[in-house]
CSV table of C-alpha atoms and ligand atoms in Angstrom, one decimal:
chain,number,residue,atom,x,y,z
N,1,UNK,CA,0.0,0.0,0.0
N,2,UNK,CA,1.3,3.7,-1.2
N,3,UNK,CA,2.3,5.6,2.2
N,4,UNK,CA,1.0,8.9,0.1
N,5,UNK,CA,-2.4,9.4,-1.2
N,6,UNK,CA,-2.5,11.4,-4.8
N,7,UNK,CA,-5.3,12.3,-6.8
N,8,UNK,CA,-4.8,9.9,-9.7
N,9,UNK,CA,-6.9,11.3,-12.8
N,10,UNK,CA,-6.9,8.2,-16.1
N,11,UNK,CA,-6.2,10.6,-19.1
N,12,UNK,CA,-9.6,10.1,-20.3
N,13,UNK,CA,-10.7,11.4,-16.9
N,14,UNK,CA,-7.8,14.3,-17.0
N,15,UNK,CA,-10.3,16.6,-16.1
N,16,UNK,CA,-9.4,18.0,-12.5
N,17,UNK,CA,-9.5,21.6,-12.2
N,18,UNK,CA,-7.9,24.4,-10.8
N,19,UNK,CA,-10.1,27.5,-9.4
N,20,UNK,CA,-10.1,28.8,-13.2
N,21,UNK,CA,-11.7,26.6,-16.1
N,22,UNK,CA,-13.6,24.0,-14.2
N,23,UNK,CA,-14.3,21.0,-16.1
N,24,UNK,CA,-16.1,18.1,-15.9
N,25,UNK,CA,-14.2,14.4,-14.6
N,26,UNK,CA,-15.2,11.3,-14.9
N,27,UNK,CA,-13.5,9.4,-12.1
N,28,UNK,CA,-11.4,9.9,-9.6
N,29,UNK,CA,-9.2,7.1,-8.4
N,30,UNK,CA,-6.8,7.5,-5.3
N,31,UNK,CA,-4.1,5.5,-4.4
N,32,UNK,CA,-5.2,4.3,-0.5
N,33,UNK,CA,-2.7,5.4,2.6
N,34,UNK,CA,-4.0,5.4,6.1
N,35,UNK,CA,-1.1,8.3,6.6
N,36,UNK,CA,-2.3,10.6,4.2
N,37,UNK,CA,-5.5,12.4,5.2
N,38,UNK,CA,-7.4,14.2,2.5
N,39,UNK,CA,-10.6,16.5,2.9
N,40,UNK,CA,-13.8,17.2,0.5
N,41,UNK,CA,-16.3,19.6,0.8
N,42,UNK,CA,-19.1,20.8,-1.5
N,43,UNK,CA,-19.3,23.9,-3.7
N,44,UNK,CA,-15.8,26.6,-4.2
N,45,UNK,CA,-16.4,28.0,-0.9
N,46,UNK,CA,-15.1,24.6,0.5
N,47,UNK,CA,-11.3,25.1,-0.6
N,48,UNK,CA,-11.5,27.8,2.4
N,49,UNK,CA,-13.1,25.4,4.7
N,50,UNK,CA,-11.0,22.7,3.2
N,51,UNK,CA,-7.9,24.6,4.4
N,52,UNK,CA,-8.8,25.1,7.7
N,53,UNK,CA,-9.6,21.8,8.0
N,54,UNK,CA,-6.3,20.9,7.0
N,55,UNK,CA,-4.4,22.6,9.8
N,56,UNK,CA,-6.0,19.8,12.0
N,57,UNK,CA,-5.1,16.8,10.0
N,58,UNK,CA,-1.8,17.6,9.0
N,59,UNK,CA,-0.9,17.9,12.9
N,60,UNK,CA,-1.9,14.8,13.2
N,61,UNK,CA,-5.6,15.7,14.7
N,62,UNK,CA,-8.9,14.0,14.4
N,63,UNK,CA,-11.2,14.0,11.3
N,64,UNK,CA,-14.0,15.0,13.8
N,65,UNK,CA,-12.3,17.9,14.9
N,66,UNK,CA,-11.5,19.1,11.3
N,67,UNK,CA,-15.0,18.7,10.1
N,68,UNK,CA,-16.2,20.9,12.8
N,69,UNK,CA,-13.2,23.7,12.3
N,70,UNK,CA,-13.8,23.4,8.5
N,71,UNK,CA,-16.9,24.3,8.4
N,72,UNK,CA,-16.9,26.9,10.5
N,73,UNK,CA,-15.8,29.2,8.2
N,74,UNK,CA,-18.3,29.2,6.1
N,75,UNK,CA,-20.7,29.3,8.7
N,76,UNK,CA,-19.2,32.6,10.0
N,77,UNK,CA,-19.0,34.6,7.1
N,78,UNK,CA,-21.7,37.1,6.5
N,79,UNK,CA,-20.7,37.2,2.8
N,80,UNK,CA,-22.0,33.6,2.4
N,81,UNK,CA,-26.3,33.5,2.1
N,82,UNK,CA,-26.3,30.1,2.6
N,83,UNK,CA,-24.5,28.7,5.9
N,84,UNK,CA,-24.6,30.4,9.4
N,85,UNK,CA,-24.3,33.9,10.2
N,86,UNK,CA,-25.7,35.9,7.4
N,87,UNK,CA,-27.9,33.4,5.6
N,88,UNK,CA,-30.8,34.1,4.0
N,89,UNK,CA,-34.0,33.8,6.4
N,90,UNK,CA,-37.5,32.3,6.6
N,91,UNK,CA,-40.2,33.8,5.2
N,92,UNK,CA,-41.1,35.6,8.5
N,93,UNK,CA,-37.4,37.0,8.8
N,94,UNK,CA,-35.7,34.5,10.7
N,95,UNK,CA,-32.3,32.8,10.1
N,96,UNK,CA,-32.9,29.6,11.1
N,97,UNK,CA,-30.1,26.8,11.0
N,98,UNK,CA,-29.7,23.0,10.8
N,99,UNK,CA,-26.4,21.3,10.9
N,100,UNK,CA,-25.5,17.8,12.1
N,101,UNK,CA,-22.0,15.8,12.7
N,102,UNK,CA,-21.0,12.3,12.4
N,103,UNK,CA,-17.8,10.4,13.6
N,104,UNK,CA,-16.2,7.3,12.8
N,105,UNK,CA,-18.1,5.1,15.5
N,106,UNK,CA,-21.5,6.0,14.3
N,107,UNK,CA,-21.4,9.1,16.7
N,108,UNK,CA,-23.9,11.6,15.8
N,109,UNK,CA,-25.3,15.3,16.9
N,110,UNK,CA,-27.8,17.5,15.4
N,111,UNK,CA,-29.5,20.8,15.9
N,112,UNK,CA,-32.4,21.8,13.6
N,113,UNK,CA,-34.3,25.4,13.4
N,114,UNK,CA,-31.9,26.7,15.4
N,115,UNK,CA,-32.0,30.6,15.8
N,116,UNK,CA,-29.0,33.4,17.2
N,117,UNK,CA,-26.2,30.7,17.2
N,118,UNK,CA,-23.5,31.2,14.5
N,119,UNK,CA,-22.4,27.9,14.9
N,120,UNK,CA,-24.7,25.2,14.8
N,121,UNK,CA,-22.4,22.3,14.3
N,122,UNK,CA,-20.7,22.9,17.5
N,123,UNK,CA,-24.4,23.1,19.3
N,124,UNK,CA,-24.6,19.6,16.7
N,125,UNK,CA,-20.9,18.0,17.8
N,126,UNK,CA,-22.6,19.1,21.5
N,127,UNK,CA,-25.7,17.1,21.2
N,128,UNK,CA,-23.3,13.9,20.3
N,129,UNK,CA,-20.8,14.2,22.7
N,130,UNK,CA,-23.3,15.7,25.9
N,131,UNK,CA,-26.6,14.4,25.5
N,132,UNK,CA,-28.3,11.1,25.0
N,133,UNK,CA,-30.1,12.5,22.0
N,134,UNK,CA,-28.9,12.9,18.2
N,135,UNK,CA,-31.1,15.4,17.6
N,136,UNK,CA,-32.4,19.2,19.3
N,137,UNK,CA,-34.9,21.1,17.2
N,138,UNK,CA,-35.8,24.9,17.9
N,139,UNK,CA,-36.5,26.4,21.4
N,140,UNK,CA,-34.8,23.3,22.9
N,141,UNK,CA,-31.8,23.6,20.8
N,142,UNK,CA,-31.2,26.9,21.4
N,143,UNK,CA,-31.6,26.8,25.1
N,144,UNK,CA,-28.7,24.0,25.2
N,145,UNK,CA,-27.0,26.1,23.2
N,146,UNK,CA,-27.1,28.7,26.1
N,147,UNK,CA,-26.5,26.7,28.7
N,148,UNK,CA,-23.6,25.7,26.9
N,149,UNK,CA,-21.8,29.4,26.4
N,150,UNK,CA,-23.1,29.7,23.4
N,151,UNK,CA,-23.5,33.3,23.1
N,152,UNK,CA,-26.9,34.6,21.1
N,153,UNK,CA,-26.7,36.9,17.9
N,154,UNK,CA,-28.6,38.5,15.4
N,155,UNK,CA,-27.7,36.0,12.7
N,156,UNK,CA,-29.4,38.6,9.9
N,157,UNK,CA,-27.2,40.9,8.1
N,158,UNK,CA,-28.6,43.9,6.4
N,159,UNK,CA,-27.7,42.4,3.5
N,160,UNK,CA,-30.0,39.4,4.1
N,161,UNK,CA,-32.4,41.3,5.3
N,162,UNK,CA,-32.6,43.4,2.3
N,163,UNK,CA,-32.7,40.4,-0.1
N,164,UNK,CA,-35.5,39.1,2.0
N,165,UNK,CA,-37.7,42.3,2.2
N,166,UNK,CA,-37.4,42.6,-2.2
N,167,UNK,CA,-38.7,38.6,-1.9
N,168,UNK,CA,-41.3,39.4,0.5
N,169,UNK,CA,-42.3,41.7,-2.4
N,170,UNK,CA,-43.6,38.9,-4.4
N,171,UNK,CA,-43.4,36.6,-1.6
N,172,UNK,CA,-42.7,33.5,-4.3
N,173,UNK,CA,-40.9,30.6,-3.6
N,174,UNK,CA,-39.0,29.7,-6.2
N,175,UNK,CA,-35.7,27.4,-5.8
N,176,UNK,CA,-33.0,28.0,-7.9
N,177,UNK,CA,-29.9,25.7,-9.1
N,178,UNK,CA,-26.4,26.6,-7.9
N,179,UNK,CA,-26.9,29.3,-6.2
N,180,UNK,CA,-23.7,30.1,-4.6
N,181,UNK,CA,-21.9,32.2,-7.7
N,182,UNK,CA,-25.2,33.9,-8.4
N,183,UNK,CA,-25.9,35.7,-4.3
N,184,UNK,CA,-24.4,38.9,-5.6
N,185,UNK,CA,-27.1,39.6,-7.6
N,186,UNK,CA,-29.1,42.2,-6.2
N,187,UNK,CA,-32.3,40.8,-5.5
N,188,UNK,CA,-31.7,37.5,-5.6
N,189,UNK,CA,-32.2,34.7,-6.9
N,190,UNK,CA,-32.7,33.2,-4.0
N,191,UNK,CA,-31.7,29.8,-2.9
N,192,UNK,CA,-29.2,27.7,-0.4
N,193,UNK,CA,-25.7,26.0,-0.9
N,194,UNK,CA,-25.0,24.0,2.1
N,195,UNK,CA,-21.9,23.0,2.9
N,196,UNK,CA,-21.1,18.9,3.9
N,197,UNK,CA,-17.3,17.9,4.7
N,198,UNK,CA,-15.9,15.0,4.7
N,199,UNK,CA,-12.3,13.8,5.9
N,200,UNK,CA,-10.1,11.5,6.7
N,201,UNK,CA,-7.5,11.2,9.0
N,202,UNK,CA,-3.9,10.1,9.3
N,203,UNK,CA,-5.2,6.9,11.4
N,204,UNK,CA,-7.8,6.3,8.6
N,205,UNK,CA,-11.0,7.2,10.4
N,206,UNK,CA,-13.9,9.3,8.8
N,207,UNK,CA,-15.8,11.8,9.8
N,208,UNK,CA,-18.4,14.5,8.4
N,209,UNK,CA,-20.2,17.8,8.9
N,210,UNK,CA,-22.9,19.0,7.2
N,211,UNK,CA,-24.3,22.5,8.1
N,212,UNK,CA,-26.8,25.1,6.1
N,213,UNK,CA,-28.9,27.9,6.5
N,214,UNK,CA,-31.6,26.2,4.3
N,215,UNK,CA,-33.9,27.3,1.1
N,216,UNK,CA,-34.1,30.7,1.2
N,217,UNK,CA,-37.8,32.4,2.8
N,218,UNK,CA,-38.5,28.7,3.3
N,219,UNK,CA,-41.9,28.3,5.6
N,220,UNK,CA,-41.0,28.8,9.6
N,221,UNK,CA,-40.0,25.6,11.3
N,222,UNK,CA,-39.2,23.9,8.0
N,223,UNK,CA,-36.2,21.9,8.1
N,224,UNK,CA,-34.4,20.3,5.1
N,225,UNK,CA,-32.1,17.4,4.7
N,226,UNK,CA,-28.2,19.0,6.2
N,227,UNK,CA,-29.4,18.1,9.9
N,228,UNK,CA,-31.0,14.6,9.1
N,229,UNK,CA,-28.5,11.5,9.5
N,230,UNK,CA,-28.7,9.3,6.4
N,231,UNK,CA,-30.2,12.6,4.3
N,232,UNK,CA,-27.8,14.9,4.2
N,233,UNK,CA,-24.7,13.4,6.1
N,234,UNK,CA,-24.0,9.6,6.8
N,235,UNK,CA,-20.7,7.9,7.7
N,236,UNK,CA,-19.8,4.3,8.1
N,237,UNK,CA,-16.1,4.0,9.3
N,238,UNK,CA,-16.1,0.6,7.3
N,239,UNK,CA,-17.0,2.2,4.1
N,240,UNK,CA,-17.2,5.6,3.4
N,241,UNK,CA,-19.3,8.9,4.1
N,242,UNK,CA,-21.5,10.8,1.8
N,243,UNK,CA,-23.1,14.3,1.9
N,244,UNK,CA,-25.7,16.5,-0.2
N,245,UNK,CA,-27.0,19.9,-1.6
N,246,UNK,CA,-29.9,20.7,-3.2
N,247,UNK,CA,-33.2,20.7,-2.2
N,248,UNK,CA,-33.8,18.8,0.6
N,249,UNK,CA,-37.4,17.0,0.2
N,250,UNK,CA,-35.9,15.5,-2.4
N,251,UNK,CA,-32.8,14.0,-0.8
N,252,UNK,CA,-35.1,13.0,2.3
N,253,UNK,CA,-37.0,10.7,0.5
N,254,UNK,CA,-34.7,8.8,-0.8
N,255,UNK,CA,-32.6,9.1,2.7
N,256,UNK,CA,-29.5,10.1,-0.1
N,257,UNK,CA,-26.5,10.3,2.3
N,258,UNK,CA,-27.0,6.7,3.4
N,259,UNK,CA,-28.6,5.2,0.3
N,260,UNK,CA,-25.0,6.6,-1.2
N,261,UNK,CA,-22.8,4.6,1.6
N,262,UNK,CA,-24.8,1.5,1.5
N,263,UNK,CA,-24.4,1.5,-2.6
N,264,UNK,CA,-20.5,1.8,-1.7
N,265,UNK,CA,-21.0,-0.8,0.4
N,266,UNK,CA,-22.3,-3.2,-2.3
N,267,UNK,CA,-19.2,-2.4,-4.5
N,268,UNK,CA,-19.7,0.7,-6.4
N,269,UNK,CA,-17.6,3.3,-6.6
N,270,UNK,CA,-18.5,6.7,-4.8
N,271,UNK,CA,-19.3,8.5,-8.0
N,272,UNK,CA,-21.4,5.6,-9.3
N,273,UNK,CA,-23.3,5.4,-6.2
N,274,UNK,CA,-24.2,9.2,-6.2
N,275,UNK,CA,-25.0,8.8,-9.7
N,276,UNK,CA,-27.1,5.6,-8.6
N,277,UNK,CA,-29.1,8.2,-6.4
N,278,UNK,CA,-29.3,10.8,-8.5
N,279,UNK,CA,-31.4,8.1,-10.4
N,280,UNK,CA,-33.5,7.3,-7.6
N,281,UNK,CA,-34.8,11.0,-7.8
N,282,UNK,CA,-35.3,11.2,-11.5
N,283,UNK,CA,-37.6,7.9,-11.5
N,284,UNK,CA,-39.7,9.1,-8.5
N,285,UNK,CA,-40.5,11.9,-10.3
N,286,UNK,CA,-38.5,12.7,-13.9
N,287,UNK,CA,-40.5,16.1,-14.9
N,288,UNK,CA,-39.8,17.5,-11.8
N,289,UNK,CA,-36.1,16.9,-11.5
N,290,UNK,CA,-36.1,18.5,-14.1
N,291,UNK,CA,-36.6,21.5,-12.5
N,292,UNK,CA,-34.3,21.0,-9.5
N,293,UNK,CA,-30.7,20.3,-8.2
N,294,UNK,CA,-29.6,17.7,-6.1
N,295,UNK,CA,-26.0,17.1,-5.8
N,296,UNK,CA,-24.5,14.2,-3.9
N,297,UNK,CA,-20.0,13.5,-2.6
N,298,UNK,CA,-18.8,10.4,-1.5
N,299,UNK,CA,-15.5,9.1,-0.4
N,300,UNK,CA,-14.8,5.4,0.4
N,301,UNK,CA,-12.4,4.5,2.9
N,302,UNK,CA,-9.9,4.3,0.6
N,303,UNK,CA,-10.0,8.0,0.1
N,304,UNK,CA,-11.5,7.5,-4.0
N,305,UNK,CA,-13.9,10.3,-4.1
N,306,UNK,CA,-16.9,10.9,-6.3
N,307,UNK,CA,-19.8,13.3,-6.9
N,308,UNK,CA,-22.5,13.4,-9.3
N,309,UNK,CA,-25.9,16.1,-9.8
N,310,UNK,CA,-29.1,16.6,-11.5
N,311,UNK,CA,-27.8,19.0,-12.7
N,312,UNK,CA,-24.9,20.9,-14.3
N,313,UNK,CA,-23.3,23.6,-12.0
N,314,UNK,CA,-22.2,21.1,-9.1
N,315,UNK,CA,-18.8,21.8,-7.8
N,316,UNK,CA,-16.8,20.8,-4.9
N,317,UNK,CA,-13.7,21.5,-3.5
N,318,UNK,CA,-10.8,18.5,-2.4
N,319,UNK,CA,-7.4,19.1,-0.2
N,320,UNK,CA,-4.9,16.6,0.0
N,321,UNK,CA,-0.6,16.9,1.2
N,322,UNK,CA,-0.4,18.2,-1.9
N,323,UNK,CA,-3.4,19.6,-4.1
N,324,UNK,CA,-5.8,21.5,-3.3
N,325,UNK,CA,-8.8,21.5,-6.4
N,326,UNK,CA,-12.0,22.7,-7.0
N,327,UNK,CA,-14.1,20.1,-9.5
N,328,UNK,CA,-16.9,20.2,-11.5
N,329,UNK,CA,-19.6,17.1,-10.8
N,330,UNK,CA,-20.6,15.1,-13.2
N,331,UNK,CA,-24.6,15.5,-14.4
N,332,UNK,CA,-27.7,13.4,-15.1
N,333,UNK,CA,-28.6,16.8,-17.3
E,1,SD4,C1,-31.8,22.2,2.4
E,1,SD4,N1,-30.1,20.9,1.3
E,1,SD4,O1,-32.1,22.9,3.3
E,1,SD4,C2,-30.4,22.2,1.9
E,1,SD4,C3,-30.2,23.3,1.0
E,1,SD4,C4,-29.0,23.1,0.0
E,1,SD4,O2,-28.0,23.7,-2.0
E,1,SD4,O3,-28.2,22.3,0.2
E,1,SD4,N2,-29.0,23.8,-1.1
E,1,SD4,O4,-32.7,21.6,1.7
């Protein structure tokens, strides 16, 4: 076995990307090291989570605590509309987060609907590592959150808030694909990019967080797949992990995250078994996903990574000892 992980691209597959001139891969074998950690993310803004990530596995430290580090950038910057501090709110005005956490022994916290924290997948990692519970929801969440030192904050921006009082104009829910290069746009459109991380660590062991500020002027007290186990996160220290994007009804039916590991487990790769539940959604319902992104990453335990979409437009990012890359996913459309 290799001591180094690379990303290994076949030439017909030559297709990994730097930040510039994104392209379209088809696989992405890697050669397997349990001393070589390596992190995933979706969407560009997860080469900055990516990177903070990385200080903790290349000193050695857990995947768990890099998941949680990593994706707390995002969910602190007010320039990003779809994670944390500075989403875009409910309907009624409120910011209102789910994120969950998963570690290699089938450890899991999550917090759902939670308002004034700006980081939900600590109050998440919190859940799993000081209650009996997986999962807090709303008032309950936040008042464990307080009782934690969490300190409470206006989460909306008066950028956000703008965006949402031009909606509330119209007041029309209308999801749109890959968002996250289109939230300058004054106005809108308005939709969510979560972000889900994966890792591994230089022992081997897996871990993921998956944290979003939901669809955009969603109703109140609606809560998509990011903070579900199995829907928008799942890891299996025997296998691999897998998280989503895209509209969560759809990934919650099909329980995607898990439906992805399982596939893994039965021998396909991780992009074939994203692609495999891609599928899933088309044949429920093949008009509508028509009209809607989904987007699902896996990585098997051998670090092979894979991602495939409804649609065109899903990136993520991927840091290794050596490379750091943003990709383009691979498409059912
Ligand atoms: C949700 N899956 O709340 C999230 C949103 C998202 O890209 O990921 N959008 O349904």
């Amino acid at each position: 076995m290799s001591t180094r992980r690379k990303f290994l691209f076949s030439s017909a597959a030559a297709s990994i990307a730097a930040l510039a001139g994104k392209k379209s891969f088809a696989s992405l074998p890697a050669a397997a090291s349990k001393n070589d950690p390596i992190v995933i993310s979706t969407w560009d803004f997860g080469k900055e989570a990516n990177a903070e990530a990385w200080k903790t596995l290349a000193s050695g430290g857990s995947a768990l605590d890099a998941v949680e580090a990593g994706v707390k950038i995002p969910e602190a910057d007010p320039n990003n509309h779809t994670v944390g501090y500075g989403g875009y709110p409910d309907r009624e005005g409120h910011v209102t987060l789910d994120a969950c956490i998963m570690d290699m022994q089938y450890r899991c916290g999550a917090v759902m609907c939670l308002e004034h924290i700006k980081h939900p997948i600590s109050v998440a990692r919190l859940v799993m590592e000081k209650t009996p519970h997986v999962q807090l929801a709303g008032d309950g969440a936040l008042q464990f959150a307080l009782e934690n030192g969490f300190q409470k904050e206006n989460l909306l921006t008066p950028e956000s808030e703008k965006a949402w009082k031009e909606w509330l104009k119209e007041s029309k829910y209308a999801p749109v694909m890959n968002i996250e290069n289109q939230l300058k746009l004054p106005g809108g459109p308005y939709n969510h990019d979560t972000i889900g991380m994966l890792a591994i660590d230089a022992r081997g062991d897996l871990s993921g967080a998956c944290t979003t500020s939901g669809m955009a002027f969603k109703m109140r007290g609606r809560v998509g797949d990011s903070p579900i186990i199995g829907a928008g996160l799942y890891v299996d220290n025997e296998i691999g992990a897998a998280t989503s994007s895209g509209v969560g009804e759809e990934v919650i039916r099909i329980v995607g995250s898990h439906l992805v590991v399982e596939l893994m487990r039965h021998g396909l790769s991780p992009r074939a078994a994203c692609k495999e539940a891609v599928e899933r959604i088309v044949k429920r319902n093949p008009v509508k996903a028509k009209t809607l992104q989904v987007g699902f990453l896996a990585i098997n335990k051998k670090g092979v990574f894979g991602a495939y979409a409804l649609q065109k437009g899903f990136t993520f990012s991927v840091k290794n000892g050596r490379e750091e890359k943003i990709l383009h996913a691979d498409s059912k459309w």
